[in-house]
GROMACS .gro file of C-alpha atoms in nm:
model
  472
    1MET     CA    1   9.184  14.645  11.051
    2ASN     CA    2   9.314  14.289  11.073
    3ILE     CA    3   9.626  14.240  10.858
    4LEU     CA    4   9.474  13.922  10.713
    5ASP     CA    5   9.172  14.107  10.577
    6ASN     CA    6   9.165  14.132  10.197
    7LEU     CA    7   9.412  13.843  10.157
    8ASN     CA    8   9.322  13.533   9.959
    9GLU     CA    9   9.380  13.186  10.106
   10ALA     CA   10   9.723  13.134   9.946
   11GLN     CA   11   9.841  13.476  10.066
   12LYS     CA   12   9.719  13.402  10.420
   13LYS     CA   13   9.911  13.074  10.421
   14ALA     CA   14  10.227  13.258  10.319
   15VAL     CA   15  10.180  13.540  10.569
   16CYS     CA   16  10.106  13.313  10.866
   17HIS     CA   17  10.399  13.076  10.816
   18ALA     CA   18  10.585  13.070  11.146
   19ASP     CA   19  10.934  12.916  11.153
   20GLY     CA   20  11.152  12.741  10.900
   21PRO     CA   21  11.219  12.799  10.529
   22LEU     CA   22  10.937  12.907  10.296
   23LEU     CA   23  10.924  12.936   9.917
   24ILE     CA   24  10.655  13.167   9.779
   25VAL     CA   25  10.615  13.123   9.404
   26ALA     CA   26  10.442  13.446   9.304
   27GLY     CA   27  10.324  13.496   8.948
   28ALA     CA   28  10.294  13.844   8.798
   29GLY     CA   29  10.025  14.062   8.957
   30THR     CA   30   9.946  13.816   9.238
   31GLY     CA   31  10.004  14.052   9.530
   32LYS     CA   32  10.365  13.956   9.602
   33THR     CA   33  10.463  14.283   9.772
   34LYS     CA   34  10.136  14.290   9.966
   35SER     CA   35  10.215  13.941  10.100
   36ILE     CA   36  10.567  14.042  10.208
   37VAL     CA   37  10.443  14.356  10.385
   38SER     CA   38  10.165  14.159  10.558
   39ARG     CA   39  10.411  13.890  10.665
   40ILE     CA   40  10.645  14.145  10.825
   41SER     CA   41  10.349  14.300  11.007
   42TRP     CA   42  10.222  13.957  11.118
   43LEU     CA   43  10.561  13.856  11.260
   44VAL     CA   44  10.587  14.180  11.461
   45GLN     CA   45  10.229  14.191  11.584
   46ASN     CA   46  10.248  13.827  11.698
   47ASN     CA   47  10.568  13.904  11.895
   48LEU     CA   48  10.778  13.663  11.691
   49ALA     CA   49  11.030  13.937  11.611
   50ARG     CA   50  11.091  14.309  11.641
   51VAL     CA   51  11.119  14.520  11.328
   52ASP     CA   52  11.497  14.542  11.362
   53GLU     CA   53  11.513  14.161  11.387
   54ILE     CA   54  11.367  14.118  11.038
   55LEU     CA   55  11.589  14.153  10.731
   56ALA     CA   56  11.407  14.211  10.401
   57LEU     CA   57  11.614  14.237  10.084
   58THR     CA   58  11.518  14.301   9.724
   59PHE     CA   59  11.691  14.361   9.395
   60THR     CA   60  11.639  14.725   9.293
   61ASP     CA   61  11.621  15.061   9.470
   62LYS     CA   62  11.270  15.111   9.336
   63SER     CA   63  11.148  14.781   9.484
   64ALA     CA   64  11.321  14.848   9.816
   65ASN     CA   65  11.170  15.198   9.844
   66GLU     CA   66  10.822  15.069   9.762
   67LEU     CA   67  10.854  14.790  10.019
   68LEU     CA   68  10.983  15.029  10.287
   69GLU     CA   69  10.705  15.280  10.218
   70ARG     CA   70  10.433  15.016  10.242
   71VAL     CA   71  10.577  14.868  10.562
   72ASP     CA   72  10.589  15.217  10.715
   73ILE     CA   73  10.220  15.263  10.635
   74ALA     CA   74  10.126  14.918  10.767
   75MET     CA   75  10.325  14.938  11.091
   76PRO     CA   76  10.247  15.168  11.386
   77TYR     CA   77  10.503  15.426  11.494
   78GLY     CA   78  10.782  15.341  11.735
   79TYR     CA   79  10.860  14.988  11.620
   80GLY     CA   80  11.233  15.055  11.568
   81GLU     CA   81  11.484  15.058  11.283
   82HIS     CA   82  11.389  14.888  10.957
   83TRP     CA   83  11.635  14.660  10.778
   84ILE     CA   84  11.470  14.681  10.437
   85SER     CA   85  11.697  14.754  10.141
   86THR     CA   86  11.872  14.623   9.833
   87PHE     CA   87  12.152  14.371   9.874
   88ASN     CA   88  12.406  14.646   9.802
   89GLY     CA   89  12.248  14.881  10.055
   90PHE     CA   90  12.252  14.612  10.323
   91CYS     CA   91  12.612  14.514  10.251
   92ASP     CA   92  12.722  14.878  10.248
   93LYS     CA   93  12.582  14.921  10.599
   94ILE     CA   94  12.761  14.607  10.720
   95LEU     CA   95  13.094  14.702  10.562
   96LYS     CA   96  13.083  15.056  10.703
   97ARG     CA   97  13.043  14.905  11.052
   98HIS     CA   98  13.310  14.635  11.017
   99ALA     CA   99  13.551  14.767  10.753
  100HIS     CA  100  13.849  14.727  10.988
  101GLU     CA  101  13.792  14.350  10.998
  102LEU     CA  102  13.891  14.338  10.629
  103GLY     CA  103  14.162  14.603  10.647
  104LEU     CA  104  13.937  14.861  10.479
  105ASN     CA  105  13.880  15.226  10.557
  106SER     CA  106  13.515  15.280  10.653
  107ASN     CA  107  13.491  15.598  10.442
  108TYR     CA  108  13.570  15.413  10.119
  109ARG     CA  109  13.454  15.554   9.787
  110LEU     CA  110  13.203  15.357   9.580
  111LEU     CA  111  13.289  15.361   9.210
  112THR     CA  112  13.036  15.368   8.929
  113GLU     CA  113  13.106  15.174   8.608
  114THR     CA  114  13.241  15.494   8.453
  115ASP     CA  115  13.464  15.565   8.755
  116ALA     CA  116  13.606  15.213   8.737
  117TRP     CA  117  13.674  15.248   8.363
  118ILE     CA  118  13.857  15.577   8.419
  119LEU     CA  119  14.064  15.428   8.703
  120VAL     CA  120  14.179  15.142   8.478
  121ARG     CA  121  14.246  15.372   8.181
  122GLN     CA  122  14.457  15.607   8.391
  123ASN     CA  123  14.666  15.315   8.519
  124LEU     CA  124  14.669  15.097   8.208
  125GLU     CA  125  15.048  15.066   8.206
  126LYS     CA  126  15.033  14.884   8.541
  127PHE     CA  127  14.824  14.599   8.400
  128ASP     CA  128  15.094  14.442   8.180
  129LEU     CA  129  14.839  14.355   7.913
  130ASP     CA  130  14.922  14.212   7.572
  131TYR     CA  131  14.627  14.025   7.420
  132PHE     CA  132  14.372  14.251   7.594
  133CYS     CA  133  14.545  14.579   7.506
  134PRO     CA  134  14.578  14.616   7.128
  135ALA     CA  135  14.824  14.887   7.025
  136GLY     CA  136  14.576  15.054   6.792
  137ASN     CA  137  14.307  15.086   7.060
  138PRO     CA  138  14.444  15.033   7.414
  139SER     CA  139  14.104  15.099   7.577
  140LYS     CA  140  13.917  14.846   7.365
  141PHE     CA  141  13.881  14.571   7.627
  142ILE     CA  142  13.857  14.776   7.949
  143LYS     CA  143  13.478  14.750   7.972
  144ASP     CA  144  13.488  14.375   7.898
  145LEU     CA  145  13.760  14.321   8.159
  146LEU     CA  146  13.560  14.504   8.425
  147LYS     CA  147  13.254  14.297   8.340
  148TYR     CA  148  13.465  13.981   8.367
  149PHE     CA  149  13.598  14.083   8.711
  150SER     CA  150  13.240  14.151   8.821
  151ARG     CA  151  13.131  13.802   8.718
  152CYS     CA  152  13.425  13.653   8.910
  153LYS     CA  153  13.302  13.828   9.224
  154ASP     CA  154  12.943  13.719   9.154
  155GLU     CA  155  13.072  13.360   9.154
  156GLY     CA  156  13.278  13.401   9.473
  157ILE     CA  157  13.617  13.397   9.299
  158SER     CA  158  13.874  13.633   9.451
  159ALA     CA  159  14.175  13.776   9.265
  160LYS     CA  160  14.400  13.557   9.478
  161ASP     CA  161  14.196  13.246   9.389
  162TYR     CA  162  14.214  13.332   9.019
  163CYS     CA  163  14.591  13.384   9.030
  164GLN     CA  164  14.631  13.048   9.203
  165TYR     CA  165  14.416  12.885   8.934
  166ALA     CA  166  14.617  13.044   8.653
  167GLU     CA  167  14.944  12.946   8.816
  168ASN     CA  168  14.841  12.580   8.847
  169LEU     CA  169  14.673  12.564   8.508
  170ARG     CA  170  14.771  12.265   8.302
  171LEU     CA  171  14.559  12.190   7.998
  172ASP     CA  172  14.546  11.814   8.026
  173SER     CA  173  14.253  11.577   7.988
  174ALA     CA  174  14.125  11.663   8.335
  175ASN     CA  175  14.133  12.040   8.296
  176ARG     CA  176  13.994  12.177   7.971
  177GLU     CA  177  13.687  12.366   8.087
  178PHE     CA  178  13.752  12.685   7.891
  179VAL     CA  179  13.840  12.503   7.566
  180ALA     CA  180  13.575  12.234   7.593
  181THR     CA  181  13.451  12.312   7.241
  182ILE     CA  182  13.779  12.202   7.084
  183ASN     CA  183  13.799  11.853   6.934
  184TRP     CA  184  14.147  11.759   7.047
  185GLU     CA  185  14.156  11.444   6.835
  186ASP     CA  186  14.141  11.656   6.517
  187LEU     CA  187  14.444  11.865   6.614
  188ALA     CA  188  14.803  11.779   6.537
  189SER     CA  189  15.037  11.766   6.838
  190THR     CA  190  15.199  12.098   6.742
  191GLU     CA  191  14.857  12.263   6.716
  192ARG     CA  192  14.758  12.127   7.056
  193GLU     CA  193  15.064  12.281   7.217
  194SER     CA  194  14.996  12.612   7.045
  195VAL     CA  195  14.633  12.619   7.166
  196LYS     CA  196  14.738  12.525   7.519
  197ALA     CA  197  15.006  12.793   7.533
  198SER     CA  198  14.765  13.058   7.401
  199GLU     CA  199  14.493  12.973   7.652
  200ILE     CA  200  14.736  12.959   7.944
  201LYS     CA  201  14.870  13.301   7.845
  202LYS     CA  202  14.519  13.450   7.828
  203GLN     CA  203  14.421  13.311   8.166
  204ASN     CA  204  14.740  13.442   8.329
  205GLU     CA  205  14.684  13.781   8.171
  206LEU     CA  206  14.326  13.790   8.305
  207ALA     CA  207  14.437  13.677   8.650
  208ASN     CA  208  14.712  13.940   8.674
  209ALA     CA  209  14.475  14.210   8.548
  210TYR     CA  210  14.214  14.111   8.809
  211PHE     CA  211  14.478  14.121   9.084
  212THR     CA  212  14.607  14.461   8.965
  213TYR     CA  213  14.254  14.602   8.951
  214GLN     CA  214  14.181  14.496   9.310
  215LYS     CA  215  14.517  14.641   9.422
  216LEU     CA  216  14.429  14.972   9.254
  217LEU     CA  217  14.093  14.980   9.432
  218ARG     CA  218  14.260  14.932   9.769
  219GLU     CA  219  14.525  15.197   9.696
  220ASN     CA  220  14.251  15.445   9.608
  221ASN     CA  221  14.030  15.349   9.906
  222ALA     CA  222  13.758  15.246   9.662
  223LEU     CA  223  13.515  14.959   9.601
  224ASP     CA  224  13.293  14.873   9.307
  225PHE     CA  225  12.934  14.751   9.343
  226ASN     CA  226  13.025  14.384   9.322
  227ASP     CA  227  13.287  14.431   9.595
  228GLN     CA  228  13.017  14.529   9.843
  229ILE     CA  229  12.846  14.190   9.837
  230PHE     CA  230  13.161  13.984   9.778
  231LEU     CA  231  13.349  14.146  10.069
  232THR     CA  232  13.048  14.113  10.301
  233TRP     CA  233  13.041  13.740  10.221
  234GLN     CA  234  13.415  13.721  10.291
  235LEU     CA  235  13.364  13.912  10.617
  236MET     CA  236  13.104  13.663  10.737
  237GLN     CA  237  13.336  13.375  10.651
  238LYS     CA  238  13.648  13.522  10.811
  239SER     CA  239  13.491  13.669  11.125
  240PRO     CA  240  13.280  13.421  11.327
  241LEU     CA  241  13.202  13.694  11.582
  242VAL     CA  242  13.049  13.924  11.319
  243LEU     CA  243  12.856  13.635  11.167
  244ALA     CA  244  12.724  13.529  11.508
  245GLN     CA  245  12.617  13.890  11.580
  246TYR     CA  246  12.396  13.913  11.271
  247ARG     CA  247  12.267  13.557  11.298
  248GLN     CA  248  12.147  13.647  11.646
  249GLN     CA  249  12.000  13.980  11.536
  250PHE     CA  250  11.804  13.864  11.231
  251LYS     CA  251  11.543  13.613  11.343
  252TYR     CA  252  11.369  13.621  11.005
  253VAL     CA  253  11.507  13.692  10.659
  254LEU     CA  254  11.287  13.767  10.354
  255ILE     CA  255  11.421  13.786   9.997
  256ASP     CA  256  11.210  13.944   9.723
  257GLU     CA  257  11.272  13.879   9.350
  258PHE     CA  258  11.468  13.570   9.448
  259GLN     CA  259  11.500  13.458   9.086
  260ASP     CA  260  11.724  13.760   9.021
  261THR     CA  261  11.980  13.685   9.295
  262ASN     CA  262  12.325  13.565   9.195
  263TYR     CA  263  12.543  13.293   9.345
  264ILE     CA  264  12.727  13.510   9.598
  265GLN     CA  265  12.405  13.675   9.725
  266TYR     CA  266  12.248  13.335   9.787
  267GLU     CA  267  12.563  13.207   9.962
  268LEU     CA  268  12.563  13.515  10.188
  269ILE     CA  269  12.198  13.458  10.281
  270LYS     CA  270  12.255  13.088  10.352
  271LEU     CA  271  12.532  13.189  10.593
  272LEU     CA  272  12.312  13.442  10.773
  273VAL     CA  273  12.003  13.224  10.829
  274GLN     CA  274  12.174  12.924  10.987
  275PRO     CA  275  12.098  12.731  11.201
  276LYS     CA  276  11.724  12.814  11.233
  277ASN     CA  277  11.679  12.878  10.859
  278ASN     CA  278  11.388  13.118  10.906
  279LEU     CA  279  11.419  13.219  10.543
  280THR     CA  280  11.133  13.329  10.318
  281VAL     CA  281  11.211  13.369   9.948
  282VAL     CA  282  10.964  13.513   9.700
  283GLY     CA  283  11.011  13.476   9.327
  284ASP     CA  284  10.909  13.332   8.996
  285ASP     CA  285  11.150  13.160   8.758
  286ASP     CA  286  10.937  13.278   8.463
  287GLN     CA  287  11.018  13.640   8.552
  288SER     CA  288  11.397  13.607   8.560
  289ILE     CA  289  11.544  13.877   8.336
  290TYR     CA  290  11.881  13.968   8.489
  291LYS     CA  291  12.106  13.683   8.379
  292PHE     CA  292  12.318  13.939   8.190
  293ARG     CA  293  12.394  14.098   8.530
  294GLY     CA  294  12.497  13.769   8.686
  295ALA     CA  295  12.161  13.656   8.821
  296SER     CA  296  12.146  13.279   8.867
  297ILE     CA  297  11.804  13.127   8.804
  298SER     CA  298  11.946  12.804   8.949
  299ASN     CA  299  11.904  12.960   9.295
  300ILE     CA  300  11.526  12.934   9.286
  301MET     CA  301  11.544  12.597   9.110
  302GLN     CA  302  11.783  12.472   9.381
  303PHE     CA  303  11.602  12.612   9.686
  304MET     CA  304  11.393  12.305   9.771
  305GLU     CA  305  11.703  12.085   9.749
  306ASP     CA  306  11.899  12.317   9.979
  307PHE     CA  307  11.604  12.336  10.221
  308PRO     CA  308  11.414  12.006  10.183
  309THR     CA  309  11.183  12.086  10.478
  310ALA     CA  310  11.072  12.415  10.321
  311GLN     CA  311  10.702  12.485  10.282
  312LYS     CA  312  10.590  12.615   9.944
  313VAL     CA  313  10.301  12.845   9.860
  314VAL     CA  314  10.195  12.928   9.505
  315LEU     CA  315  10.017  13.260   9.438
  316THR     CA  316   9.812  13.231   9.118
  317GLU     CA  317   9.526  13.481   9.165
  318ASN     CA  318   9.608  13.774   8.940
  319TYR     CA  319   9.465  14.123   9.009
  320ARG     CA  320   9.629  14.310   8.722
  321SER     CA  321   9.522  14.160   8.389
  322GLY     CA  322   9.237  13.997   8.200
  323GLN     CA  323   9.222  13.620   8.148
  324ARG     CA  324   9.295  13.637   7.775
  325ILE     CA  325   9.637  13.803   7.818
  326LEU     CA  326   9.720  13.568   8.109
  327ASP     CA  327   9.639  13.260   7.898
  328CYS     CA  328   9.842  13.396   7.608
  329ALA     CA  329  10.143  13.458   7.833
  330TYR     CA  330  10.112  13.113   7.992
  331ASN     CA  331  10.091  12.933   7.657
  332PHE     CA  332  10.405  13.118   7.553
  333ILE     CA  333  10.612  13.057   7.868
  334VAL     CA  334  10.538  12.682   7.890
  335GLN     CA  335  10.751  12.641   7.578
  336ASN     CA  336  11.041  12.646   7.825
  337ASN     CA  337  10.928  12.317   7.979
  338PRO     CA  338  11.069  12.103   8.131
  339ASN     CA  339  11.320  12.361   8.258
  340ARG     CA  340  11.068  12.541   8.477
  341LEU     CA  341  10.981  12.536   8.845
  342GLU     CA  342  10.624  12.434   8.762
  343VAL     CA  343  10.749  12.104   8.620
  344LYS     CA  344  11.027  12.050   8.872
  345LEU     CA  345  10.804  12.097   9.179
  346GLY     CA  346  10.484  11.961   9.025
  347ILE     CA  347  10.290  12.281   9.094
  348ASP     CA  348  10.029  12.471   8.892
  349LYS     CA  349  10.137  12.827   8.805
  350LYS     CA  350   9.861  12.912   8.559
  351LEU     CA  351   9.727  13.253   8.660
  352ILE     CA  352   9.359  13.322   8.723
  353ALA     CA  353   9.219  13.672   8.663
  354ARG     CA  354   9.031  13.810   8.966
  355ASN     CA  355   8.974  14.172   8.862
  356THR     CA  356   8.654  14.162   8.658
  357GLU     CA  357   8.669  14.537   8.589
  358ILE     CA  358   8.967  14.494   8.357
  359GLY     CA  359   8.866  14.469   7.992
  360GLU     CA  360   8.995  14.190   7.772
  361CYS     CA  361   9.249  14.284   7.509
  362GLU     CA  362   9.324  14.136   7.170
  363VAL     CA  363   9.667  13.978   7.123
  364ASN     CA  364   9.815  13.976   6.773
  365CYS     CA  365  10.157  13.859   6.658
  366LEU     CA  366  10.309  14.037   6.357
  367ASN     CA  367  10.630  13.908   6.198
  368PHE     CA  368  10.881  14.117   6.002
  369ALA     CA  369  11.200  14.035   5.818
  370THR     CA  370  11.419  14.319   5.951
  371GLY     CA  371  11.429  14.572   6.232
  372VAL     CA  372  11.350  14.853   5.988
  373ASP     CA  373  11.048  14.660   5.854
  374GLU     CA  374  10.934  14.601   6.211
  375ALA     CA  375  10.957  14.971   6.302
  376SER     CA  376  10.772  15.067   5.984
  377GLY     CA  377  10.502  14.805   6.055
  378ILE     CA  378  10.451  14.930   6.411
  379ILE     CA  379  10.409  15.289   6.292
  380GLU     CA  380  10.164  15.185   6.019
  381LYS     CA  381   9.962  14.985   6.277
  382ILE     CA  382   9.943  15.289   6.505
  383LYS     CA  383   9.828  15.509   6.215
  384GLU     CA  384   9.565  15.250   6.118
  385ILE     CA  385   9.423  15.235   6.472
  386LYS     CA  386   9.432  15.614   6.490
  387ARG     CA  387   9.230  15.645   6.167
  388GLN     CA  388   8.972  15.385   6.274
  389ASN     CA  389   8.915  15.474   6.642
  390SER     CA  390   9.062  15.827   6.683
  391PRO     CA  391   9.235  15.758   7.017
  392ASP     CA  392   9.477  16.009   7.170
  393TRP     CA  393   9.845  15.965   7.089
  394SER     CA  394   9.903  15.908   7.462
  395ASP     CA  395   9.688  15.593   7.443
  396PHE     CA  396   9.965  15.413   7.254
  397ALA     CA  397  10.270  15.251   7.413
  398ILE     CA  398  10.565  15.084   7.239
  399LEU     CA  399  10.775  14.851   7.451
  400PHE     CA  400  11.118  14.732   7.338
  401ARG     CA  401  11.374  14.494   7.485
  402ALA     CA  402  11.679  14.721   7.464
  403LYS     CA  403  11.734  15.095   7.423
  404SER     CA  404  11.922  15.034   7.098
  405SER     CA  405  11.597  14.905   6.947
  406ALA     CA  406  11.434  15.243   7.006
  407GLU     CA  407  11.654  15.444   6.771
  408VAL     CA  408  11.498  15.321   6.447
  409LEU     CA  409  11.148  15.358   6.598
  410ILE     CA  410  11.221  15.717   6.697
  411ASP     CA  411  11.342  15.793   6.344
  412PHE     CA  412  11.010  15.667   6.201
  413LEU     CA  413  10.804  15.857   6.461
  414GLU     CA  414  10.982  16.182   6.380
  415ARG     CA  415  10.954  16.121   6.006
  416GLU     CA  416  10.577  16.071   6.040
  417GLN     CA  417  10.555  16.369   6.281
  418ILE     CA  418  10.395  16.156   6.549
  419PRO     CA  419  10.442  16.311   6.897
  420TYR     CA  420  10.614  16.080   7.145
  421GLN     CA  421  10.781  16.069   7.484
  422PHE     CA  422  11.089  15.846   7.513
  423LEU     CA  423  11.109  15.707   7.868
  424GLY     CA  424  11.432  15.514   7.812
  425GLU     CA  425  11.664  15.812   7.845
  426SER     CA  426  11.901  15.800   8.139
  427GLY     CA  427  12.175  16.039   8.238
  428LEU     CA  428  12.295  16.372   8.104
  429TYR     CA  429  12.478  16.229   7.803
  430ASN     CA  430  12.163  16.068   7.660
  431ARG     CA  431  11.964  16.389   7.642
  432PRO     CA  432  11.892  16.511   7.286
  433ALA     CA  433  12.057  16.851   7.333
  434VAL     CA  434  12.376  16.697   7.471
  435ILE     CA  435  12.381  16.432   7.197
  436PHE     CA  436  12.353  16.712   6.940
  437CYS     CA  437  12.643  16.907   7.096
  438HIS     CA  438  12.855  16.595   7.121
  439ASN     CA  439  12.803  16.505   6.756
  440PHE     CA  440  12.857  16.866   6.650
  441PHE     CA  441  13.199  16.868   6.820
  442LYS     CA  442  13.282  16.531   6.662
  443LEU     CA  443  13.213  16.685   6.321
  444LEU     CA  444  13.434  16.984   6.398
  445ASP     CA  445  13.712  16.739   6.481
  446ASP     CA  446  13.657  16.514   6.179
  447TYR     CA  447  13.403  16.592   5.906
  448HIS     CA  448  13.432  16.230   5.783
  449GLU     CA  449  13.254  16.113   6.102
  450SER     CA  450  12.952  15.979   5.913
  451SER     CA  451  12.745  15.865   6.214
  452ALA     CA  452  12.774  16.212   6.371
  453MET     CA  453  12.686  16.372   6.036
  454TYR     CA  454  12.377  16.151   6.009
  455ARG     CA  455  12.256  16.247   6.358
  456ILE     CA  456  12.297  16.617   6.280
  457LEU     CA  457  12.120  16.595   5.944
  458THR     CA  458  11.822  16.401   6.081
  459MET     CA  459  11.740  16.675   6.330
  460PRO     CA  460  11.388  16.813   6.262
  461GLN     CA  461  11.518  17.173   6.241
  462TRP     CA  462  11.664  17.110   5.893
  463ASN     CA  463  11.345  16.943   5.764
  464LEU     CA  464  11.549  16.724   5.527
  465LYS     CA  465  11.383  16.429   5.358
  466GLN     CA  466  11.542  16.086   5.386
  467GLU     CA  467  11.623  16.084   5.013
  468GLU     CA  468  11.814  16.411   5.051
  469ILE     CA  469  12.011  16.276   5.349
  470ILE     CA  470  12.104  15.967   5.149
  471LYS     CA  471  12.236  16.186   4.866
  472ILE     CA  472  12.441  16.394   5.111
   0.00000   0.00000   0.00000
């Protein structure tokens, strides 16, 4: 079967783009992954590149595995090694091959967030912290510090760079970026000096902590996840031979979920694709959700300025939803204008439903004053629909933005004896049995631990009513 069969005109245009930069703006459900897989196949079958000369990167393990599986199905056997992975997977492979260039051991240990926290806690006395290490709770800021160091790496700031910045810091009229909210004219001269001294002290403390953390990682032959990408970027900058090797190898580079890349990922890619710039990026600014992890939506907004000769293709034919839900979503998202790609590039991103077999759904918006009222309202709505139409419990789905929002919903579901399956659980310590044991031990240690007491008492085994729990 021809790889262009079953593609619409916009998808064909994206797939058959030959050389040079390409921006594919792909709305939800428009066949984005199908287009990427078809493009890889088209490049190989038209002898423009071998499989191992195409680098395809995406944001999550799930996306990478799906892309790899679909490419394997689409491509005949014997085409060579695939370079399809997440950014971290790609950088890990590069660092393992060239660790010596950076003075690293190739069998380094990759730390999870918990591992990094433990490493800092075990060596807290080496950090010389004052403001960020309160005597009553020395561990209070460890998680925040680690997140701060991660953001520094996402922005391409090394520990050495930060220390140099802190050393040269002088809070004068030309350098007030981290106290920009202060109205200096309203402060007395003594107050100004106090504010300046405090901010300089904090920045020096952060810089020294960042430097100490990186030193600890090296001493323990360890890296964190942000190190993988940051050090690969440094490797490409410091070693022209390594950079030239991979520029020569990768004739085409494809980036999926481009709106979720951060600054350092984009800088690494821009290094790799020069001078031919055979770069295809696929994304949608309206689907950017990972800013809290350092993703920079400015990357996709900036792409056409960085690559002014880039072709752009907009995928708007949706195969997943009915027109009513698409129109509702569009009317909602355009409230972000003019800070959207649609306005900036003068393109039309309104999605068109192509799957006529999908039924139309009703969209209602219900407003509540508090989170408890909202949870109660959702449960009452489910019970109302159940009484009227008698659907199965498995026909209902409740989506929430954060796992913390689920707790009050789960309490209401259990109180109303509505069966449910919570899909937000992750890891051993979030399983109900382990949570019970953990809280039980906390009560043994301190029977005034009210949150642990509440969790124990709300277990269905005791069959206690809410009024009884409140009395207890």
